[in-house]
Tab-separated table of C-alpha atoms in Angstrom:
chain	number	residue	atom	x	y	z
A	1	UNK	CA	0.000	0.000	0.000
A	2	UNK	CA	2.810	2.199	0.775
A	3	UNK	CA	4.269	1.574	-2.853
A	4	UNK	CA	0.748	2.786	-4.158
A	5	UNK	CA	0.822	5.866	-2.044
A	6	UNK	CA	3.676	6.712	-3.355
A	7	UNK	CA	3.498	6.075	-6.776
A	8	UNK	CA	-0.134	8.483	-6.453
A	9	UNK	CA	2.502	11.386	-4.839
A	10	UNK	CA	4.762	10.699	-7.944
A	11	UNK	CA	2.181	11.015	-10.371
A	12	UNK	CA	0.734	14.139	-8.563
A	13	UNK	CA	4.139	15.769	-8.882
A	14	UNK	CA	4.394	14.840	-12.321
A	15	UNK	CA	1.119	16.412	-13.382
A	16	UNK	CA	2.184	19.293	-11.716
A	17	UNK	CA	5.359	19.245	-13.809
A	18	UNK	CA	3.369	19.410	-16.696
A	19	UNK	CA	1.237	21.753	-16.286
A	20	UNK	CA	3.973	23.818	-15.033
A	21	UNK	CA	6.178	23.453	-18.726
A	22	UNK	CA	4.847	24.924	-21.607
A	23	UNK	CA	6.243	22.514	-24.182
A	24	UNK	CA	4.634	19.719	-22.608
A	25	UNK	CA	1.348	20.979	-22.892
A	26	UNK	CA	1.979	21.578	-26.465
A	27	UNK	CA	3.327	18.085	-26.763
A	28	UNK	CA	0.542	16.535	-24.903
A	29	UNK	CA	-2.739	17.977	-25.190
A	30	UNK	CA	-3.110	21.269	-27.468
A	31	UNK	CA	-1.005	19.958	-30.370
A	32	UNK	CA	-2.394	17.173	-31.267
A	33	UNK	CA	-6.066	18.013	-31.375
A	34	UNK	CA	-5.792	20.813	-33.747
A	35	UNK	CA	-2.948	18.999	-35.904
A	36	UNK	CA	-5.229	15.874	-36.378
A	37	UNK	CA	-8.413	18.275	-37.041
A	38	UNK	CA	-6.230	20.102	-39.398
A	39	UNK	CA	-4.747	17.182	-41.372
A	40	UNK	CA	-8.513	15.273	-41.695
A	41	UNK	CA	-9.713	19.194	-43.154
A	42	UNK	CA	-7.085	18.996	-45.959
A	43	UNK	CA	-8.383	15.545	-47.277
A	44	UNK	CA	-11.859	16.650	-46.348
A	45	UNK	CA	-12.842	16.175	-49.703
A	46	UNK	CA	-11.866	12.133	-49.943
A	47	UNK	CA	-11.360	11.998	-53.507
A	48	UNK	CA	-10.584	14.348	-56.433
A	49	UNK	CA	-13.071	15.760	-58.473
A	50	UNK	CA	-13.391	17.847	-61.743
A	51	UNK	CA	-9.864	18.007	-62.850
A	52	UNK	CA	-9.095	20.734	-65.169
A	53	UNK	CA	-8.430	19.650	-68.585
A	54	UNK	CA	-8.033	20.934	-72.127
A	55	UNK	CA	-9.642	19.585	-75.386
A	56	UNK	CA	-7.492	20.373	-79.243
A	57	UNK	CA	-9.992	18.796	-81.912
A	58	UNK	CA	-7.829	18.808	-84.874
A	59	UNK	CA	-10.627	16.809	-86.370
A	60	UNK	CA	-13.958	18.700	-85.649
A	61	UNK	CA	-16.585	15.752	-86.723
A	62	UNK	CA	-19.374	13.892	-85.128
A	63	UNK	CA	-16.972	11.094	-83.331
A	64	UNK	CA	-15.264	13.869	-81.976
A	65	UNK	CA	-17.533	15.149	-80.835
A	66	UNK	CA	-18.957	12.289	-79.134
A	67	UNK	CA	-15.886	11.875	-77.224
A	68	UNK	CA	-16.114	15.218	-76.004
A	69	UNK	CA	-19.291	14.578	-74.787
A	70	UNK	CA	-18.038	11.738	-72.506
A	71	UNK	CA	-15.137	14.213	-70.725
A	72	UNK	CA	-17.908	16.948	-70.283
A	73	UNK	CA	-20.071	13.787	-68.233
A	74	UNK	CA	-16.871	12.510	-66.446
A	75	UNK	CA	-17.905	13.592	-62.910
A	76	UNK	CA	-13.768	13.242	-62.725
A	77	UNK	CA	-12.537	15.976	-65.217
A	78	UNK	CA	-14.169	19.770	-66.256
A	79	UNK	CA	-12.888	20.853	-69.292
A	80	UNK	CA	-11.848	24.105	-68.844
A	81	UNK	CA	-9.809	25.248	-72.261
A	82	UNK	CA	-9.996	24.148	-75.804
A	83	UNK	CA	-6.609	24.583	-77.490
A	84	UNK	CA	-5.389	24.686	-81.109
A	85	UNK	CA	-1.651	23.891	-81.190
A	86	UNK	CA	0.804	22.288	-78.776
A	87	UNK	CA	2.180	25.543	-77.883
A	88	UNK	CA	-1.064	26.367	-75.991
A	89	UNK	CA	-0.747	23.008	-74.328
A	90	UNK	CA	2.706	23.534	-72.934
A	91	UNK	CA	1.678	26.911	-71.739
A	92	UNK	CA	-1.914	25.759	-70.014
A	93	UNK	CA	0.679	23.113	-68.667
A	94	UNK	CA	3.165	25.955	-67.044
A	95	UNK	CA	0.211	28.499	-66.156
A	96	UNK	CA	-1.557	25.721	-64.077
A	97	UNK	CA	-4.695	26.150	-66.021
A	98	UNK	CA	-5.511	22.250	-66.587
A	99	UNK	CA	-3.667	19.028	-65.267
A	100	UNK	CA	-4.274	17.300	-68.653
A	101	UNK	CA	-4.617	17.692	-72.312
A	102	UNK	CA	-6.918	15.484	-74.969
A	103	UNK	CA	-5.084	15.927	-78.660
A	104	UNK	CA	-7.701	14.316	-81.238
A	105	UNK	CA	-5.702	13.934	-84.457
A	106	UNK	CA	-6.704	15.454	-88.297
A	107	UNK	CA	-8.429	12.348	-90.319
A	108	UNK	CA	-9.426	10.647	-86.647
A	109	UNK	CA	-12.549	9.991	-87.843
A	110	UNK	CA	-11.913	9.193	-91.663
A	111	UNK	CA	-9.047	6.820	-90.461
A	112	UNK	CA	-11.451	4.800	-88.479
A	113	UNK	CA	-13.715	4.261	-91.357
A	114	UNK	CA	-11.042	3.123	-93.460
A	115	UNK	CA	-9.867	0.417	-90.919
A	116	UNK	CA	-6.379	2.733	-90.035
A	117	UNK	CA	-5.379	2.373	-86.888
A	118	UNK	CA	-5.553	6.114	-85.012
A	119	UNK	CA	-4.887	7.231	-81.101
A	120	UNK	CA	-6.086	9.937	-78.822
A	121	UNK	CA	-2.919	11.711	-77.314
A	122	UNK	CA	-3.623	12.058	-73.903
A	123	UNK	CA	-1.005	14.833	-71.955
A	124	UNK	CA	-1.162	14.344	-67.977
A	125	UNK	CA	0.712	16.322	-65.534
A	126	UNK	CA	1.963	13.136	-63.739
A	127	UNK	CA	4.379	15.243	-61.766
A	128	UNK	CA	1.242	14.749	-59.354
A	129	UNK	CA	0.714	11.216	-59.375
A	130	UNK	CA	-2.834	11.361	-58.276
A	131	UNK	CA	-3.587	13.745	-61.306
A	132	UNK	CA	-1.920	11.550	-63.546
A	133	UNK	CA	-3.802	8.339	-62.398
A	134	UNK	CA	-7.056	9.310	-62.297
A	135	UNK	CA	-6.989	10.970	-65.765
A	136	UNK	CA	-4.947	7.962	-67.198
A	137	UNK	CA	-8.176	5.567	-65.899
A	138	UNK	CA	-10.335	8.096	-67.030
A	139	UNK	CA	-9.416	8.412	-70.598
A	140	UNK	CA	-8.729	4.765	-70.774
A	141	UNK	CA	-12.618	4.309	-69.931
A	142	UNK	CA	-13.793	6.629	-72.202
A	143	UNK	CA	-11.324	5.474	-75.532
A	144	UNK	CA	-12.737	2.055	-74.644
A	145	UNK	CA	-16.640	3.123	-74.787
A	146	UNK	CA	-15.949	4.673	-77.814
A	147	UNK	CA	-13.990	1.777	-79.321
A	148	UNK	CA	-16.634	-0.567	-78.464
A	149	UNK	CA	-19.087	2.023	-80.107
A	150	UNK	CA	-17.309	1.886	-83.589
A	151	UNK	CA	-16.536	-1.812	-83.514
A	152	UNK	CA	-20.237	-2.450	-82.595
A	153	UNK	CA	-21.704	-0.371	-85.739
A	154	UNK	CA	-19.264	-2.443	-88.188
A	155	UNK	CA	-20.496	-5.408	-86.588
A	156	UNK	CA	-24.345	-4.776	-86.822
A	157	UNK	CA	-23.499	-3.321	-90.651
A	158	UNK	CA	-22.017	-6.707	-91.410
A	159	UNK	CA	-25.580	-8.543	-90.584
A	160	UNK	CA	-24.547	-9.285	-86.797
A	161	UNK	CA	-27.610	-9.070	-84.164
A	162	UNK	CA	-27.017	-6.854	-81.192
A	163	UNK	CA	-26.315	-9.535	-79.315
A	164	UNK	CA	-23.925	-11.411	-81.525
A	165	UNK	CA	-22.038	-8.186	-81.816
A	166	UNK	CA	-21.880	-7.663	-78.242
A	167	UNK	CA	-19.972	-10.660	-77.896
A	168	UNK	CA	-17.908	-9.799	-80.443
A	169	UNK	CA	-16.870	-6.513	-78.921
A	170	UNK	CA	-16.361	-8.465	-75.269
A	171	UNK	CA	-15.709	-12.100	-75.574
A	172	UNK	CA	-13.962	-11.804	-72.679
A	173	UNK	CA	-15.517	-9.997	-69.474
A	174	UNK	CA	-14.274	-8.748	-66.065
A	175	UNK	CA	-15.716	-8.136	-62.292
A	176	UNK	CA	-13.341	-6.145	-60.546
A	177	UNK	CA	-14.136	-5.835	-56.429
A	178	UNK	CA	-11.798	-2.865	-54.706
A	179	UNK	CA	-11.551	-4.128	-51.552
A	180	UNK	CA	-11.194	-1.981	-48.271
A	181	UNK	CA	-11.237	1.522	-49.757
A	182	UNK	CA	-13.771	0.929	-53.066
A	183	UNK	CA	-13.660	4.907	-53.183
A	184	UNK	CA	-9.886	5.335	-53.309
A	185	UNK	CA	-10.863	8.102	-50.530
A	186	UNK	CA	-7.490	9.887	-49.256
A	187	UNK	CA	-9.500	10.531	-46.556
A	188	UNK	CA	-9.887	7.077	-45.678
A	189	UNK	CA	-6.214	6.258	-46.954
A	190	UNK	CA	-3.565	8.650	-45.755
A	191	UNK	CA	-4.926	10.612	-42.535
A	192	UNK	CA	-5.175	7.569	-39.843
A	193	UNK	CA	-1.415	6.445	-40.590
A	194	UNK	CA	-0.775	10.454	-40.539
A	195	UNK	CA	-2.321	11.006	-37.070
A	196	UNK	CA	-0.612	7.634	-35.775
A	197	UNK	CA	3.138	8.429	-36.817
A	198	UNK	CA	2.278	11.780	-35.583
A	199	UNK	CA	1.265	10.540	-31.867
A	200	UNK	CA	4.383	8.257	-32.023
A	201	UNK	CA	6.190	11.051	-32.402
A	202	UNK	CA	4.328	13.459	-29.771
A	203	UNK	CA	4.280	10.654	-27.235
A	204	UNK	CA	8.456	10.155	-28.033
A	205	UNK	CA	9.671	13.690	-28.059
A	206	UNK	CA	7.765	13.948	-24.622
A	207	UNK	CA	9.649	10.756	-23.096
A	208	UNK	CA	12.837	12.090	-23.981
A	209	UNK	CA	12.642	14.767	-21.370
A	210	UNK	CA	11.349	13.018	-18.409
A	211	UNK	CA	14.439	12.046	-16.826
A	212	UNK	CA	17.449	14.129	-18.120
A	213	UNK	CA	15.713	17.442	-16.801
A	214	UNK	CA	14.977	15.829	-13.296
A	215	UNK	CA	19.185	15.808	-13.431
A	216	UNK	CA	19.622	18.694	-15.134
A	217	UNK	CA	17.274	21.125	-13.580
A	218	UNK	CA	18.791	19.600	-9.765
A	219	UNK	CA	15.432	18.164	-9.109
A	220	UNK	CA	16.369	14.361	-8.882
A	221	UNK	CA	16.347	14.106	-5.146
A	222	UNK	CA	13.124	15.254	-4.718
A	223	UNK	CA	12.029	12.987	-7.235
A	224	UNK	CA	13.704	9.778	-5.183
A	225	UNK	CA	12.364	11.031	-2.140
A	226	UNK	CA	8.735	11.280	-2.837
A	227	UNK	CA	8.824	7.742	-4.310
A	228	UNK	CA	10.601	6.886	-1.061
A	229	UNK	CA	13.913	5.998	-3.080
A	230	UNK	CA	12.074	2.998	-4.867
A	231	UNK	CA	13.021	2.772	-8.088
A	232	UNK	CA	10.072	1.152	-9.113
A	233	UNK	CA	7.974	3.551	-8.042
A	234	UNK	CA	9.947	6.531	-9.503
A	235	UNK	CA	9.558	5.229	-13.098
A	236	UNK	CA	5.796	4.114	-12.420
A	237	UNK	CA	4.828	7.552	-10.941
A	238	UNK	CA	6.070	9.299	-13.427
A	239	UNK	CA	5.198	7.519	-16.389
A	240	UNK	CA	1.616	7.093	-15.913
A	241	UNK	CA	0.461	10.422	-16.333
A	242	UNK	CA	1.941	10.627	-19.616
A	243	UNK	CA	0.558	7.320	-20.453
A	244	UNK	CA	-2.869	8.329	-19.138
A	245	UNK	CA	-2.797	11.667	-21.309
A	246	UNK	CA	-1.633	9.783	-24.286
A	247	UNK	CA	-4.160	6.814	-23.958
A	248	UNK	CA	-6.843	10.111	-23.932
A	249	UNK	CA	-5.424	11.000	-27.198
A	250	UNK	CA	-5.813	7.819	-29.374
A	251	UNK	CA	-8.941	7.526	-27.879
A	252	UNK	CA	-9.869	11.041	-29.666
A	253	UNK	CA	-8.469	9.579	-32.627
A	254	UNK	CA	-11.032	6.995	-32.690
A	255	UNK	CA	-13.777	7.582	-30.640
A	256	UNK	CA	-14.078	11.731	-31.892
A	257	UNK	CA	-11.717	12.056	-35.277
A	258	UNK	CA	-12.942	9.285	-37.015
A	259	UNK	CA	-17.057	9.848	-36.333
A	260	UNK	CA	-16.897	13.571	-37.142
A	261	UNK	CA	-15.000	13.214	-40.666
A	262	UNK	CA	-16.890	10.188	-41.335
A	263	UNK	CA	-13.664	7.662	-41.505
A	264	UNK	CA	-14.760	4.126	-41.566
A	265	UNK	CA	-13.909	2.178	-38.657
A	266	UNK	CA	-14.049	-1.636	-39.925
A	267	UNK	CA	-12.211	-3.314	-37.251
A	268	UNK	CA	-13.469	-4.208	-33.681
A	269	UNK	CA	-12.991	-0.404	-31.477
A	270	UNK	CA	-11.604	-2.683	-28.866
A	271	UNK	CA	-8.834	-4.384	-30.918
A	272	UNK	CA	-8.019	-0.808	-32.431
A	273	UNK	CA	-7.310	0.732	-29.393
A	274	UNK	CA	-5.256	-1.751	-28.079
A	275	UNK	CA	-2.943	-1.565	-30.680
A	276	UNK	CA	-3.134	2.432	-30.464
A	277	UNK	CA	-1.990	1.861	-27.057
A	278	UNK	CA	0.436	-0.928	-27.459
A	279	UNK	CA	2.321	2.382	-29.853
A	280	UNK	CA	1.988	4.989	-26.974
A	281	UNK	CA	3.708	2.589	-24.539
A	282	UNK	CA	6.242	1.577	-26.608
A	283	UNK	CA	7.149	5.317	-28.349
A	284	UNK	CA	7.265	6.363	-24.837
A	285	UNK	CA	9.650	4.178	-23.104
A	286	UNK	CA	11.631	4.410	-25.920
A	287	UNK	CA	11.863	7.924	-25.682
A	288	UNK	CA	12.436	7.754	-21.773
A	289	UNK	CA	15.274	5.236	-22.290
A	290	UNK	CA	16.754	7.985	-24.739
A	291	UNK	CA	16.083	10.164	-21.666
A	292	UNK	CA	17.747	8.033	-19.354
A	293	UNK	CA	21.252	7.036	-22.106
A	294	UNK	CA	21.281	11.349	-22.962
A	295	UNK	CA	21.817	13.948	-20.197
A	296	UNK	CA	21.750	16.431	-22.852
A	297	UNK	CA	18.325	17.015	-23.550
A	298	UNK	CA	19.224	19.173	-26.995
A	299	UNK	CA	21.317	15.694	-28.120
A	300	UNK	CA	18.738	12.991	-26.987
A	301	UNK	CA	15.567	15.395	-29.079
A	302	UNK	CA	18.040	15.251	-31.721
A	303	UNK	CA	18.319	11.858	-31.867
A	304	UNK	CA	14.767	10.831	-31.316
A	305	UNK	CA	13.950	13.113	-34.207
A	306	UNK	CA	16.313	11.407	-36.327
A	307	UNK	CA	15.163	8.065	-35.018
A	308	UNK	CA	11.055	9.023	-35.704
A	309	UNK	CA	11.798	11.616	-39.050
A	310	UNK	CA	11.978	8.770	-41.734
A	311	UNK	CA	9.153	6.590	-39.771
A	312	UNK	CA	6.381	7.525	-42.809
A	313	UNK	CA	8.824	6.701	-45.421
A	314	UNK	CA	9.994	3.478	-43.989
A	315	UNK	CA	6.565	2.295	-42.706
A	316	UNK	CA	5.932	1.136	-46.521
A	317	UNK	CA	2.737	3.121	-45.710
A	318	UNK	CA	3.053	5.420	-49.304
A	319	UNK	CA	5.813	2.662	-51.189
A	320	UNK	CA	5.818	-0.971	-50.095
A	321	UNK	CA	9.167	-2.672	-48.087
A	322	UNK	CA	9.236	-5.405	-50.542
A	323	UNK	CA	10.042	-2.741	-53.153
A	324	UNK	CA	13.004	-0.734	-51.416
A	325	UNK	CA	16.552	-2.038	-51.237
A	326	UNK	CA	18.045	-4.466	-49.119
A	327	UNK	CA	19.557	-1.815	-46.261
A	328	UNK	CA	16.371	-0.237	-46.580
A	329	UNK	CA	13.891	-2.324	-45.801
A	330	UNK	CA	16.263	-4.015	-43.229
A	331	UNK	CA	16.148	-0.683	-41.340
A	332	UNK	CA	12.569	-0.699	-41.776
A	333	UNK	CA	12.596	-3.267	-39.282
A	334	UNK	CA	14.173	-1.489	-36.605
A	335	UNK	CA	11.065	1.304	-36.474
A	336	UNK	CA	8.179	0.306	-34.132
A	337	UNK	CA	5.775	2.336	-36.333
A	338	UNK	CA	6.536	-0.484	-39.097
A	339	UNK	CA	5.140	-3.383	-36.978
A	340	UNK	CA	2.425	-1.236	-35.543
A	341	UNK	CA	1.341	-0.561	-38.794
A	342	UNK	CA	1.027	-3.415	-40.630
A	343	UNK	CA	-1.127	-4.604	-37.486
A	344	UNK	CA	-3.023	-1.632	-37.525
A	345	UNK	CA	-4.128	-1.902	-40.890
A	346	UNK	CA	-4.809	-5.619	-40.374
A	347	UNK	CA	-7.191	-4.469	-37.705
A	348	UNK	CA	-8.843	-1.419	-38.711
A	349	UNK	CA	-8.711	-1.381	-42.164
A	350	UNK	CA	-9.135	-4.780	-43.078
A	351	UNK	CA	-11.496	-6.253	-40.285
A	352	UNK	CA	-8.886	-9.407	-39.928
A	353	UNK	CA	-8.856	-11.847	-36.940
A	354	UNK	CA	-6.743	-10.525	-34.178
A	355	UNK	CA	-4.498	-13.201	-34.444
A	356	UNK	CA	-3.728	-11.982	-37.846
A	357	UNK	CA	-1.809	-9.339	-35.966
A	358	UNK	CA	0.183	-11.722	-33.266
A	359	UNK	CA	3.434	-11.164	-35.777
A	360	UNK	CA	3.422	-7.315	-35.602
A	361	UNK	CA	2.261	-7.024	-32.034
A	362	UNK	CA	5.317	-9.555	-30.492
A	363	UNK	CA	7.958	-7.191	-32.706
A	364	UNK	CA	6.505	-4.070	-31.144
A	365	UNK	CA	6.269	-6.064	-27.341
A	366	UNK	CA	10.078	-6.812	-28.023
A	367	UNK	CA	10.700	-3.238	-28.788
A	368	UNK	CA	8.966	-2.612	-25.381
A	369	UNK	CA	10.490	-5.165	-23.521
A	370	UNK	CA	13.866	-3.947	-24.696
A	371	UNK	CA	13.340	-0.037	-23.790
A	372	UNK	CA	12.002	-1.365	-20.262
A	373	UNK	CA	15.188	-3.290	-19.511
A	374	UNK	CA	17.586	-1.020	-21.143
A	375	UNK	CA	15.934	2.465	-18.789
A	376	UNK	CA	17.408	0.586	-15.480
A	377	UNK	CA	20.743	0.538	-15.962
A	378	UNK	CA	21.054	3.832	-17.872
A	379	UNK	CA	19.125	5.023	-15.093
A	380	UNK	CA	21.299	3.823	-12.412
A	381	UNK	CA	24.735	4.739	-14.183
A	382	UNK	CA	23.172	8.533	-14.613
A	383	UNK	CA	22.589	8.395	-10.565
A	384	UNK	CA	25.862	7.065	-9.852
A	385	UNK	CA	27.233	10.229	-11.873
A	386	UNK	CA	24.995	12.820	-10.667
A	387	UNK	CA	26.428	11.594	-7.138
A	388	UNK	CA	29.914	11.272	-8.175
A	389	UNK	CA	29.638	15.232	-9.124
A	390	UNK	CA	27.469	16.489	-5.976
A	391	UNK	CA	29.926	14.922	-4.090
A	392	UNK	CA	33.032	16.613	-6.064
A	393	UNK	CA	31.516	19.944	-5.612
A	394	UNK	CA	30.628	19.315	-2.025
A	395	UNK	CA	34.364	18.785	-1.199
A	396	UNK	CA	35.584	21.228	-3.129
């Protein structure tokens, strides 16, 4: 009981710490809230609609026409400019007036109806990938209508019946199922691994300060004495309130973020926040053990920022693992957000079995496991030289 007591005078102090430093409410509770409110307000939208494009009909006839037509409908693309020479296009291109360009060669049409192979020259600005995609599937689509248009008339002129020529346009057909995100919404893709590799990094760049500035600011021995010099009880004390500040946080990911910008939550809520939670304790040991090897609070920020920085890249969250090379991906491994978030997306993205997730989840527990053993001694050898020098400059 007297442990217990303790550890509730540890945690007091703690919060009291807190509230008393005005980075670590930043860190803890203003920061994230309007970060993860701003990031979800960008992507607002989910997908991409009506991008700009050009038309240049060198052709000007009915089939040209047509295709027109079927851009104008495209709930995708707005044609905003109709151009007459390739000069215009590179210049709509540089101005930022549209993101593509349709060129419709002279004798289209009249090559068509003499059985000469023609193309429709589509210009995307791929330097935006999304741009580039979506007007790449979109052309594709329409160039395909169209095609199955002209070969269908040739057909039915040749004595076919509709059906007969529908086969003959399609002999072969295909049922595609997009599976998890069916509207390729960013919304629903890129903000939750946004707002988790930001909370790793929150929770870490708050647990590299925890111990170093009870050293540095001469405030260790209070510290001990509260928690009745247990060491135990001077790591519990003062971790939980960080814990129990963080846990509030992914729980506004999830319980307020997600309902209010309407982000599917397939997965079991439980199961999801466990794994959110499995992250905070992990990020934030890690960054106390940092806390504990660093005196230098400048030097261990600097290295958990290093450490975190590349954590997006290397997740294979936006390029996959299996794709990078060999040092690469083997450093991939040594991130916890990696593990977390192949688990994560196992469990709230694709509604799997939680033992789907047992792989990820013992990687990140080892991570944990080692940052719990390895704050001891760092701890210990910091104490032995904070006494070594109180006692130098007490004799001399």
């Amino acid at each position: 009981m007297k442990h217990i007591s303790n550890i509730f005078r540890v945690m007091q102090r703690e919060f009291g710490r807190i509230v008393g430093s005005r980075s670590r409410v930043y860190l803890l509770i203003l920061l994230p809230p309007i970060l993860y409110i701003f990031l979800n307000f960008i992507y607002i939208r989910g997908a991409i609609h009506e991008v700009p494009v050009a038309i240049f009909d060198d052709d000007q006839t009915q089939l040209t026409r047509t295709f027109i037509r079927f851009v104008e409908a495209s709930p995708n693309m707005k044609i905003v400019a109709y151009v007459s020479n390739k000069e215009e296009i590179r210049e709509g291109f540089e101005d930022g007036l549209f993101k593509g360009c349709f060129h419709i060669p002279n004798n289209f049409t009249s090559d068509i109806k003499k059985g000469k192979q023609t193309q429709i020259q589509a210009f995307n600005n791929s330097r935006n990938i999304v741009y580039g995609n979506l007007l790449l599937k979109e052309a594709t689509k329409i160039i395909l209508t169209i095609q199955g248009g002209v070969i269908q008339q040739k057909a039915l002129a040749k004595g076919m019946s509709y059906e007969q020529a529908q086969k003959f346009i399609q002999p072969i057909g295909m049922s595609s199922s997009s599976l998890y995100n069916p509207m390729y919404n960013y919304l629903y893709y890129l903000t939750p691994g946004l707002m988790t590799v930001l909370l790793q990094m929150f929770v870490m760049f708050v647990g590299v300060r925890t111990i170093n500035t009870e050293f540095n600011e001469g405030s260790y021995e209070d510290w001990q004495e509260i928690a009745g010099n247990n060491l135990f009880v001077m790591l519990a004390g003062k971790s939980l309130p960080y814990l129990l500040l963080n846990a509030i946080t992914a729980l506004l990911i999830i319980g307020v973020i997600y309902p209010v910008y309407d982000i599917p939550l397939y997965g079991s809520f439980g199961q999801v926040y466990f794994i959110l939670l499995l992250l905070v304790l992990v990020s934030f040991y890690l960054g106390m053990l940092l806390s504990a090897i660093f005196r230098d609070e400048i030097m261990a920020l600097d290295f958990a920022f290093v450490y975190n920085s590349p954590a997006f890249v290397f997740s294979g969250f936006t390029f996959p693992i299996w794709g990078m090379p060999f040092f690469d991906s083997l450093y991939a491994q040594f991130i916890p957000y990696t593990h977390f978030l192949y688990a994560f997306i196992k469990l709230y993205q694709m509604d799997a079995p939680f033992h789907y997730a047992y792989p990820d989840l013992w990687k990140l527990l080892l991570f944990l496991l080692v940052a719990l053993i390895g704050i001891i001694p760092a701890l210990l050898i910091n104490i032995k030289k904070y006494k070594a020098v109180k006692s130098k400059s007490q004799t001399a």
